[in-house]
């Protein structure tokens, strides 16, 4: 058994797709549109066998509780292969104006990671 994909609602579908393509080497399918509901989606792939990310938007969405400490999914985590890659991607995101929430650092459970806030406040961990 494996996780096939995780879905994320967002306001700016194109900006979110471009973010993951630009920084995390995502490969997107063609946009799906359901004219009856207004739903638009992209499925992003991150390499063969890896879980995928579905980005979705629709006109009748409502915003969730924006507090950081809440039940439910909190962040996406991307393994980039080594500490140097964590450092480099974190520097790149910072220089492009994204907020670095924490790190790079070694966590209490031994991970080397940084945590950034992507478009629309999506929290992303970058780990080796």
mmCIF file of N, CA and C in Angstrom:
data_model
loop_
_atom_site.group_PDB
_atom_site.id
_atom_site.type_symbol
_atom_site.label_atom_id
_atom_site.label_comp_id
_atom_site.label_asym_id
_atom_site.label_seq_id
_atom_site.Cartn_x
_atom_site.Cartn_y
_atom_site.Cartn_z
ATOM 1 N N UNK A 1 0.849 -1.171 0.000
ATOM 2 C CA UNK A 1 0.000 0.000 0.000
ATOM 3 C C UNK A 1 0.893 1.233 0.000
ATOM 4 N N UNK A 2 0.407 2.311 -0.613
ATOM 5 C CA UNK A 2 1.165 3.557 -0.662
ATOM 6 C C UNK A 2 0.205 4.721 -0.744
ATOM 7 N N UNK A 3 0.674 5.888 -0.389
ATOM 8 C CA UNK A 3 -0.118 7.098 -0.588
ATOM 9 C C UNK A 3 -0.023 7.450 -2.062
ATOM 10 N N UNK A 4 -1.159 7.558 -2.728
ATOM 11 C CA UNK A 4 -1.188 7.909 -4.148
ATOM 12 C C UNK A 4 -1.038 9.411 -4.337
ATOM 13 N N UNK A 5 -1.890 10.182 -3.648
ATOM 14 C CA UNK A 5 -1.779 11.629 -3.746
ATOM 15 C C UNK A 5 -2.435 12.322 -2.558
ATOM 16 N N UNK A 6 -2.065 13.567 -2.393
ATOM 17 C CA UNK A 6 -2.649 14.450 -1.396
ATOM 18 C C UNK A 6 -3.242 15.623 -2.175
ATOM 19 N N UNK A 7 -4.374 16.132 -1.730
ATOM 20 C CA UNK A 7 -5.036 17.244 -2.426
ATOM 21 C C UNK A 7 -4.963 18.506 -1.583
ATOM 22 N N UNK A 8 -4.825 19.623 -2.278
ATOM 23 C CA UNK A 8 -4.692 20.919 -1.624
ATOM 24 C C UNK A 8 -5.567 21.930 -2.357
ATOM 25 N N UNK A 9 -6.540 22.514 -1.643
ATOM 26 C CA UNK A 9 -7.310 23.622 -2.220
ATOM 27 C C UNK A 9 -6.467 24.889 -2.158
ATOM 28 N N UNK A 10 -6.558 25.702 -3.179
ATOM 29 C CA UNK A 10 -5.817 26.967 -3.204
ATOM 30 C C UNK A 10 -6.630 28.007 -3.965
ATOM 31 N N UNK A 11 -6.327 29.264 -3.726
ATOM 32 C CA UNK A 11 -7.009 30.365 -4.410
ATOM 33 C C UNK A 11 -6.429 30.593 -5.804
ATOM 34 N N UNK A 12 -5.085 30.650 -5.891
ATOM 35 C CA UNK A 12 -4.412 30.960 -7.153
ATOM 36 C C UNK A 12 -3.768 29.682 -7.701
ATOM 37 N N UNK A 13 -4.530 28.947 -8.461
ATOM 38 C CA UNK A 13 -4.114 27.641 -8.971
ATOM 39 C C UNK A 13 -2.843 27.733 -9.810
ATOM 40 N N UNK A 14 -2.764 28.718 -10.681
ATOM 41 C CA UNK A 14 -1.593 28.840 -11.563
ATOM 42 C C UNK A 14 -0.331 29.180 -10.777
ATOM 43 N N UNK A 15 -0.448 30.091 -9.834
ATOM 44 C CA UNK A 15 0.729 30.450 -9.024
ATOM 45 C C UNK A 15 1.222 29.244 -8.233
ATOM 46 N N UNK A 16 0.304 28.477 -7.668
ATOM 47 C CA UNK A 16 0.683 27.317 -6.873
ATOM 48 C C UNK A 16 1.349 26.266 -7.761
ATOM 49 N N UNK A 17 0.802 26.018 -8.939
ATOM 50 C CA UNK A 17 1.405 25.051 -9.866
ATOM 51 C C UNK A 17 2.820 25.478 -10.230
ATOM 52 N N UNK A 18 2.971 26.744 -10.583
ATOM 53 C CA UNK A 18 4.294 27.255 -10.963
ATOM 54 C C UNK A 18 5.295 27.172 -9.819
ATOM 55 N N UNK A 19 4.849 27.396 -8.599
ATOM 56 C CA UNK A 19 5.718 27.287 -7.427
ATOM 57 C C UNK A 19 6.304 25.877 -7.324
ATOM 58 N N UNK A 20 5.453 24.869 -7.393
ATOM 59 C CA UNK A 20 5.932 23.491 -7.253
ATOM 60 C C UNK A 20 6.759 23.049 -8.463
ATOM 61 N N UNK A 21 6.441 23.542 -9.638
ATOM 62 C CA UNK A 21 7.265 23.238 -10.813
ATOM 63 C C UNK A 21 8.640 23.888 -10.682
ATOM 64 N N UNK A 22 8.678 25.132 -10.244
ATOM 65 C CA UNK A 22 9.914 25.900 -10.173
ATOM 66 C C UNK A 22 10.865 25.417 -9.075
ATOM 67 N N UNK A 23 10.344 25.138 -7.885
ATOM 68 C CA UNK A 23 11.203 24.827 -6.746
ATOM 69 C C UNK A 23 11.327 23.334 -6.432
ATOM 70 N N UNK A 24 10.341 22.530 -6.843
ATOM 71 C CA UNK A 24 10.352 21.122 -6.460
ATOM 72 C C UNK A 24 10.286 20.180 -7.657
ATOM 73 N N UNK A 25 10.579 20.702 -8.845
ATOM 74 C CA UNK A 25 10.662 19.898 -10.082
ATOM 75 C C UNK A 25 9.399 19.104 -10.378
ATOM 76 N N UNK A 26 8.253 19.654 -10.032
ATOM 77 C CA UNK A 26 6.980 18.978 -10.308
ATOM 78 C C UNK A 26 6.707 18.988 -11.807
ATOM 79 N N UNK A 27 6.015 17.956 -12.229
ATOM 80 C CA UNK A 27 5.549 17.858 -13.610
ATOM 81 C C UNK A 27 4.025 17.790 -13.558
ATOM 82 N N UNK A 28 3.362 18.720 -14.242
ATOM 83 C CA UNK A 28 1.912 18.851 -14.164
ATOM 84 C C UNK A 28 1.218 18.227 -15.367
ATOM 85 N N UNK A 29 0.023 17.713 -15.116
ATOM 86 C CA UNK A 29 -0.831 17.307 -16.227
ATOM 87 C C UNK A 29 -1.539 18.542 -16.781
ATOM 88 N N UNK A 30 -2.382 18.346 -17.762
ATOM 89 C CA UNK A 30 -3.212 19.435 -18.281
ATOM 90 C C UNK A 30 -4.304 19.741 -17.257
ATOM 91 N N UNK A 31 -4.703 20.987 -17.196
ATOM 92 C CA UNK A 31 -5.736 21.374 -16.245
ATOM 93 C C UNK A 31 -7.054 20.676 -16.558
ATOM 94 N N UNK A 32 -7.684 20.168 -15.511
ATOM 95 C CA UNK A 32 -9.037 19.618 -15.606
ATOM 96 C C UNK A 32 -10.005 20.707 -15.160
ATOM 97 N N UNK A 33 -11.145 20.832 -15.854
ATOM 98 C CA UNK A 33 -12.169 21.792 -15.477
ATOM 99 C C UNK A 33 -13.523 21.127 -15.547
ATOM 100 N N UNK A 34 -14.290 21.243 -14.466
ATOM 101 C CA UNK A 34 -15.665 20.770 -14.423
ATOM 102 C C UNK A 34 -16.558 22.006 -14.517
ATOM 103 N N UNK A 35 -17.155 22.264 -15.674
ATOM 104 C CA UNK A 35 -17.942 23.491 -15.829
ATOM 105 C C UNK A 35 -19.186 23.538 -14.944
ATOM 106 N N UNK A 36 -19.687 22.386 -14.518
ATOM 107 C CA UNK A 36 -20.880 22.364 -13.674
ATOM 108 C C UNK A 36 -20.576 22.893 -12.272
ATOM 109 N N UNK A 37 -19.434 22.484 -11.681
ATOM 110 C CA UNK A 37 -19.098 22.898 -10.309
ATOM 111 C C UNK A 37 -18.083 24.034 -10.267
ATOM 112 N N UNK A 38 -17.397 24.274 -11.377
ATOM 113 C CA UNK A 38 -16.340 25.282 -11.402
ATOM 114 C C UNK A 38 -14.998 24.760 -10.933
ATOM 115 N N UNK A 39 -14.948 23.494 -10.529
ATOM 116 C CA UNK A 39 -13.697 22.891 -10.053
ATOM 117 C C UNK A 39 -12.646 22.889 -11.161
ATOM 118 N N UNK A 40 -11.449 23.304 -10.796
ATOM 119 C CA UNK A 40 -10.280 23.218 -11.679
ATOM 120 C C UNK A 40 -9.176 22.526 -10.897
ATOM 121 N N UNK A 41 -8.446 21.613 -11.561
ATOM 122 C CA UNK A 41 -7.387 20.887 -10.866
ATOM 123 C C UNK A 41 -6.174 20.672 -11.762
ATOM 124 N N UNK A 42 -5.048 20.472 -11.096
ATOM 125 C CA UNK A 42 -3.828 19.946 -11.702
ATOM 126 C C UNK A 42 -3.352 18.799 -10.820
ATOM 127 N N UNK A 43 -2.798 17.779 -11.424
ATOM 128 C CA UNK A 43 -2.112 16.722 -10.689
ATOM 129 C C UNK A 43 -0.622 16.905 -10.957
ATOM 130 N N UNK A 44 0.158 17.060 -9.892
ATOM 131 C CA UNK A 44 1.600 17.248 -10.009
ATOM 132 C C UNK A 44 2.321 15.961 -9.627
ATOM 133 N N UNK A 45 3.265 15.561 -10.431
ATOM 134 C CA UNK A 45 4.089 14.382 -10.167
ATOM 135 C C UNK A 45 5.491 14.826 -9.802
ATOM 136 N N UNK A 46 6.120 14.058 -8.928
ATOM 137 C CA UNK A 46 7.451 14.398 -8.431
ATOM 138 C C UNK A 46 8.457 13.273 -8.679
ATOM 139 N N UNK A 47 8.259 12.500 -9.690
ATOM 140 C CA UNK A 47 9.153 11.384 -9.991
ATOM 141 C C UNK A 47 8.394 10.076 -9.943
ATOM 142 N N UNK A 48 8.938 9.098 -10.620
ATOM 143 C CA UNK A 48 8.265 7.812 -10.729
ATOM 144 C C UNK A 48 8.086 7.153 -9.368
ATOM 145 N N UNK A 49 6.879 6.745 -9.081
ATOM 146 C CA UNK A 49 6.578 6.051 -7.839
ATOM 147 C C UNK A 49 6.329 6.960 -6.644
ATOM 148 N N UNK A 50 6.586 8.252 -6.789
ATOM 149 C CA UNK A 50 6.381 9.180 -5.680
ATOM 150 C C UNK A 50 4.905 9.563 -5.582
ATOM 151 N N UNK A 51 4.483 9.895 -4.367
ATOM 152 C CA UNK A 51 3.120 10.391 -4.193
ATOM 153 C C UNK A 51 2.953 11.676 -5.003
ATOM 154 N N UNK A 52 1.747 11.916 -5.467
ATOM 155 C CA UNK A 52 1.456 13.102 -6.271
ATOM 156 C C UNK A 52 0.703 14.127 -5.427
ATOM 157 N N UNK A 53 0.640 15.337 -5.945
ATOM 158 C CA UNK A 53 -0.063 16.426 -5.285
ATOM 159 C C UNK A 53 -1.133 16.941 -6.234
ATOM 160 N N UNK A 54 -2.375 16.964 -5.767
ATOM 161 C CA UNK A 54 -3.467 17.517 -6.558
ATOM 162 C C UNK A 54 -3.753 18.917 -6.048
ATOM 163 N N UNK A 55 -3.652 19.888 -6.936
ATOM 164 C CA UNK A 55 -4.003 21.266 -6.622
ATOM 165 C C UNK A 55 -5.403 21.521 -7.146
ATOM 166 N N UNK A 56 -6.258 22.109 -6.317
ATOM 167 C CA UNK A 56 -7.653 22.293 -6.694
ATOM 168 C C UNK A 56 -8.121 23.698 -6.321
ATOM 169 N N UNK A 57 -9.034 24.214 -7.117
ATOM 170 C CA UNK A 57 -9.711 25.456 -6.772
ATOM 171 C C UNK A 57 -11.138 25.381 -7.285
ATOM 172 N N UNK A 58 -12.002 26.110 -6.644
ATOM 173 C CA UNK A 58 -13.381 26.236 -7.099
ATOM 174 C C UNK A 58 -13.957 27.511 -6.526
ATOM 175 N N UNK A 59 -14.940 28.079 -7.174
ATOM 176 C CA UNK A 59 -15.442 29.398 -6.766
ATOM 177 C C UNK A 59 -16.155 29.416 -5.419
ATOM 178 N N UNK A 60 -16.639 28.265 -4.938
ATOM 179 C CA UNK A 60 -17.415 28.270 -3.695
ATOM 180 C C UNK A 60 -16.608 27.831 -2.479
ATOM 181 N N UNK A 61 -15.277 27.920 -2.541
ATOM 182 C CA UNK A 61 -14.441 27.539 -1.399
ATOM 183 C C UNK A 61 -14.590 28.536 -0.269
ATOM 184 N N UNK A 62 -14.331 28.061 0.944
ATOM 185 C CA UNK A 62 -14.227 28.959 2.093
ATOM 186 C C UNK A 62 -12.862 28.731 2.726
ATOM 187 N N UNK A 63 -12.349 29.754 3.400
ATOM 188 C CA UNK A 63 -11.048 29.646 4.035
ATOM 189 C C UNK A 63 -11.169 28.888 5.347
ATOM 190 N N UNK A 64 -10.167 28.034 5.619
ATOM 191 C CA UNK A 64 -10.116 27.271 6.863
ATOM 192 C C UNK A 64 -9.542 28.144 7.970
ATOM 193 N N UNK A 65 -9.565 27.644 9.170
ATOM 194 C CA UNK A 65 -8.930 28.292 10.311
ATOM 195 C C UNK A 65 -7.461 28.518 9.966
ATOM 196 N N UNK A 66 -6.999 29.727 10.083
ATOM 197 C CA UNK A 66 -5.635 30.034 9.665
ATOM 198 C C UNK A 66 -4.621 29.924 10.798
ATOM 199 N N UNK A 67 -5.042 29.532 11.993
ATOM 200 C CA UNK A 67 -4.063 29.385 13.065
ATOM 201 C C UNK A 67 -3.129 28.223 12.742
ATOM 202 N N UNK A 68 -1.877 28.347 13.126
ATOM 203 C CA UNK A 68 -0.899 27.311 12.804
ATOM 204 C C UNK A 68 -1.170 26.013 13.549
ATOM 205 N N UNK A 69 -1.627 26.099 14.762
ATOM 206 C CA UNK A 69 -1.838 24.904 15.571
ATOM 207 C C UNK A 69 -3.311 24.507 15.507
ATOM 208 N N UNK A 70 -3.609 23.588 14.614
ATOM 209 C CA UNK A 70 -4.972 23.118 14.460
ATOM 210 C C UNK A 70 -4.947 21.650 14.047
ATOM 211 N N UNK A 71 -6.047 20.982 14.170
ATOM 212 C CA UNK A 71 -6.104 19.593 13.742
ATOM 213 C C UNK A 71 -6.113 19.526 12.222
ATOM 214 N N UNK A 72 -5.721 18.404 11.692
ATOM 215 C CA UNK A 72 -5.699 18.215 10.244
ATOM 216 C C UNK A 72 -4.283 18.295 9.698
ATOM 217 N N UNK A 73 -4.180 18.274 8.402
ATOM 218 C CA UNK A 73 -2.873 18.313 7.759
ATOM 219 C C UNK A 73 -2.202 19.651 8.000
ATOM 220 N N UNK A 74 -0.899 19.604 8.253
ATOM 221 C CA UNK A 74 -0.162 20.806 8.609
ATOM 222 C C UNK A 74 0.853 21.194 7.541
ATOM 223 N N UNK A 75 1.582 20.235 6.993
ATOM 224 C CA UNK A 75 2.624 20.599 6.039
ATOM 225 C C UNK A 75 2.864 19.485 5.029
ATOM 226 N N UNK A 76 3.552 19.868 3.944
ATOM 227 C CA UNK A 76 4.088 18.914 2.978
ATOM 228 C C UNK A 76 5.580 18.855 3.230
ATOM 229 N N UNK A 77 6.178 17.680 3.068
ATOM 230 C CA UNK A 77 7.606 17.540 3.271
ATOM 231 C C UNK A 77 8.236 16.967 2.012
ATOM 232 N N UNK A 78 9.315 17.599 1.564
ATOM 233 C CA UNK A 78 10.033 17.157 0.375
ATOM 234 C C UNK A 78 11.453 16.797 0.749
ATOM 235 N N UNK A 79 11.870 15.570 0.435
ATOM 236 C CA UNK A 79 13.251 15.160 0.600
ATOM 237 C C UNK A 79 14.029 15.558 -0.639
ATOM 238 N N UNK A 80 15.127 16.289 -0.443
ATOM 239 C CA UNK A 80 15.900 16.787 -1.582
ATOM 240 C C UNK A 80 17.265 16.105 -1.717
ATOM 241 N N UNK A 81 17.562 15.126 -0.872
ATOM 242 C CA UNK A 81 18.738 14.289 -1.080
ATOM 243 C C UNK A 81 19.914 14.486 -0.151
ATOM 244 N N UNK A 82 20.206 15.725 0.240
ATOM 245 C CA UNK A 82 21.374 15.953 1.099
ATOM 246 C C UNK A 82 21.258 17.318 1.775
ATOM 247 N N UNK A 83 22.105 17.523 2.800
ATOM 248 C CA UNK A 83 22.089 18.786 3.540
ATOM 249 C C UNK A 83 22.378 19.980 2.637
ATOM 250 N N UNK A 84 23.339 19.824 1.722
ATOM 251 C CA UNK A 84 23.684 20.933 0.833
ATOM 252 C C UNK A 84 22.483 21.352 -0.020
ATOM 253 N N UNK A 85 21.677 20.385 -0.452
ATOM 254 C CA UNK A 85 20.492 20.694 -1.255
ATOM 255 C C UNK A 85 19.427 21.402 -0.406
ATOM 256 N N UNK A 86 19.305 20.990 0.869
ATOM 257 C CA UNK A 86 18.384 21.684 1.782
ATOM 258 C C UNK A 86 18.817 23.142 1.913
ATOM 259 N N UNK A 87 20.116 23.347 2.152
ATOM 260 C CA UNK A 87 20.644 24.708 2.319
ATOM 261 C C UNK A 87 20.418 25.543 1.062
ATOM 262 N N UNK A 88 20.731 24.980 -0.094
ATOM 263 C CA UNK A 88 20.630 25.724 -1.346
ATOM 264 C C UNK A 88 19.179 26.101 -1.670
ATOM 265 N N UNK A 89 18.259 25.144 -1.552
ATOM 266 C CA UNK A 89 16.857 25.440 -1.855
ATOM 267 C C UNK A 89 16.290 26.453 -0.854
ATOM 268 N N UNK A 90 16.678 26.332 0.406
ATOM 269 C CA UNK A 90 16.222 27.291 1.416
ATOM 270 C C UNK A 90 16.727 28.690 1.077
ATOM 271 N N UNK A 91 18.002 28.814 0.701
ATOM 272 C CA UNK A 91 18.550 30.121 0.298
ATOM 273 C C UNK A 91 17.803 30.674 -0.913
ATOM 274 N N UNK A 92 17.549 29.807 -1.882
ATOM 275 C CA UNK A 92 16.854 30.236 -3.102
ATOM 276 C C UNK A 92 15.449 30.757 -2.793
ATOM 277 N N UNK A 93 14.713 30.011 -1.982
ATOM 278 C CA UNK A 93 13.361 30.435 -1.614
ATOM 279 C C UNK A 93 13.396 31.740 -0.824
ATOM 280 N N UNK A 94 14.351 31.874 0.088
ATOM 281 C CA UNK A 94 14.483 33.096 0.871
ATOM 282 C C UNK A 94 14.795 34.286 -0.027
ATOM 283 N N UNK A 95 15.721 34.114 -0.958
ATOM 284 C CA UNK A 95 16.080 35.228 -1.833
ATOM 285 C C UNK A 95 14.942 35.597 -2.787
ATOM 286 N N UNK A 96 14.036 34.647 -3.037
ATOM 287 C CA UNK A 96 12.869 34.925 -3.874
ATOM 288 C C UNK A 96 11.696 35.474 -3.067
ATOM 289 N N UNK A 97 11.910 35.718 -1.768
ATOM 290 C CA UNK A 97 10.905 36.392 -0.959
ATOM 291 C C UNK A 97 10.003 35.507 -0.127
ATOM 292 N N UNK A 98 10.247 34.212 -0.099
ATOM 293 C CA UNK A 98 9.417 33.331 0.725
ATOM 294 C C UNK A 98 9.913 33.357 2.163
ATOM 295 N N UNK A 99 8.989 33.290 3.108
ATOM 296 C CA UNK A 99 9.309 33.351 4.531
ATOM 297 C C UNK A 99 9.906 32.021 4.992
ATOM 298 N N UNK A 100 11.097 32.082 5.577
ATOM 299 C CA UNK A 100 11.717 30.897 6.170
ATOM 300 C C UNK A 100 11.251 30.860 7.619
ATOM 301 N N UNK A 101 10.462 29.872 7.925
ATOM 302 C CA UNK A 101 9.875 29.771 9.254
ATOM 303 C C UNK A 101 10.899 29.248 10.261
ATOM 304 N N UNK A 102 11.767 28.335 9.806
ATOM 305 C CA UNK A 102 12.731 27.718 10.715
ATOM 306 C C UNK A 102 13.823 27.028 9.908
ATOM 307 N N UNK A 103 15.032 27.018 10.440
ATOM 308 C CA UNK A 103 16.120 26.254 9.856
ATOM 309 C C UNK A 103 16.854 26.988 8.758
ATOM 310 N N UNK A 104 17.688 26.220 8.084
ATOM 311 C CA UNK A 104 17.957 24.792 8.251
ATOM 312 C C UNK A 104 18.574 24.485 9.619
ATOM 313 N N UNK A 105 18.208 23.308 10.107
ATOM 314 C CA UNK A 105 18.666 22.889 11.435
ATOM 315 C C UNK A 105 18.484 21.379 11.576
ATOM 316 N N UNK A 106 19.101 20.824 12.589
ATOM 317 C CA UNK A 106 18.851 19.427 12.945
ATOM 318 C C UNK A 106 17.765 19.439 14.005
ATOM 319 N N UNK A 107 16.690 18.731 13.746
ATOM 320 C CA UNK A 107 15.553 18.698 14.672
ATOM 321 C C UNK A 107 15.845 17.756 15.831
ATOM 322 N N UNK A 108 15.010 17.801 16.840
ATOM 323 C CA UNK A 108 15.168 16.922 18.002
ATOM 324 C C UNK A 108 15.106 15.452 17.651
ATOM 325 N N UNK A 109 14.410 15.112 16.563
ATOM 326 C CA UNK A 109 14.339 13.699 16.166
ATOM 327 C C UNK A 109 15.340 13.364 15.061
ATOM 328 N N UNK A 110 16.311 14.266 14.834
ATOM 329 C CA UNK A 110 17.438 13.937 13.970
ATOM 330 C C UNK A 110 17.325 14.297 12.500
ATOM 331 N N UNK A 111 16.254 14.958 12.092
ATOM 332 C CA UNK A 111 16.120 15.368 10.693
ATOM 333 C C UNK A 111 16.891 16.662 10.461
ATOM 334 N N UNK A 112 17.489 16.798 9.294
ATOM 335 C CA UNK A 112 18.060 18.077 8.873
ATOM 336 C C UNK A 112 17.033 18.692 7.941
ATOM 337 N N UNK A 113 16.479 19.835 8.344
ATOM 338 C CA UNK A 113 15.382 20.402 7.574
ATOM 339 C C UNK A 113 15.280 21.905 7.756
ATOM 340 N N UNK A 114 14.538 22.497 6.842
ATOM 341 C CA UNK A 114 14.070 23.868 6.994
ATOM 342 C C UNK A 114 12.571 23.838 6.764
ATOM 343 N N UNK A 115 11.921 24.870 7.206
ATOM 344 C CA UNK A 115 10.476 24.977 7.020
ATOM 345 C C UNK A 115 10.189 26.358 6.441
ATOM 346 N N UNK A 116 9.470 26.381 5.330
ATOM 347 C CA UNK A 116 9.146 27.643 4.669
ATOM 348 C C UNK A 116 7.635 27.771 4.520
ATOM 349 N N UNK A 117 7.195 29.003 4.292
ATOM 350 C CA UNK A 117 5.800 29.248 3.959
ATOM 351 C C UNK A 117 5.745 29.593 2.476
ATOM 352 N N UNK A 118 5.080 28.750 1.721
ATOM 353 C CA UNK A 118 4.930 28.956 0.291
ATOM 354 C C UNK A 118 3.741 29.836 -0.013
ATOM 355 N N UNK A 119 3.304 29.856 -1.267
ATOM 356 C CA UNK A 119 2.128 30.646 -1.630
ATOM 357 C C UNK A 119 0.933 30.278 -0.760
ATOM 358 N N UNK A 120 0.156 31.286 -0.430
ATOM 359 C CA UNK A 120 -1.070 31.122 0.365
ATOM 360 C C UNK A 120 -0.794 30.528 1.742
ATOM 361 N N UNK A 121 0.467 30.669 2.223
ATOM 362 C CA UNK A 121 0.809 30.208 3.567
ATOM 363 C C UNK A 121 0.982 28.712 3.700
ATOM 364 N N UNK A 122 1.076 27.980 2.605
ATOM 365 C CA UNK A 122 1.272 26.539 2.681
ATOM 366 C C UNK A 122 2.634 26.269 3.308
ATOM 367 N N UNK A 123 2.628 25.505 4.400
ATOM 368 C CA UNK A 123 3.867 25.184 5.107
ATOM 369 C C UNK A 123 4.540 23.994 4.442
ATOM 370 N N UNK A 124 5.841 24.151 4.129
ATOM 371 C CA UNK A 124 6.588 23.110 3.445
ATOM 372 C C UNK A 124 7.888 22.850 4.181
ATOM 373 N N UNK A 125 8.138 21.593 4.504
ATOM 374 C CA UNK A 125 9.418 21.186 5.053
ATOM 375 C C UNK A 125 10.314 20.728 3.925
ATOM 376 N N UNK A 126 11.558 21.111 4.017
ATOM 377 C CA UNK A 126 12.567 20.655 3.058
ATOM 378 C C UNK A 126 13.574 19.864 3.886
ATOM 379 N N UNK A 127 13.702 18.588 3.582
ATOM 380 C CA UNK A 127 14.580 17.720 4.355
ATOM 381 C C UNK A 127 15.527 16.979 3.429
ATOM 382 N N UNK A 128 16.587 16.411 4.024
ATOM 383 C CA UNK A 128 17.581 15.731 3.176
ATOM 384 C C UNK A 128 17.097 14.437 2.622
#
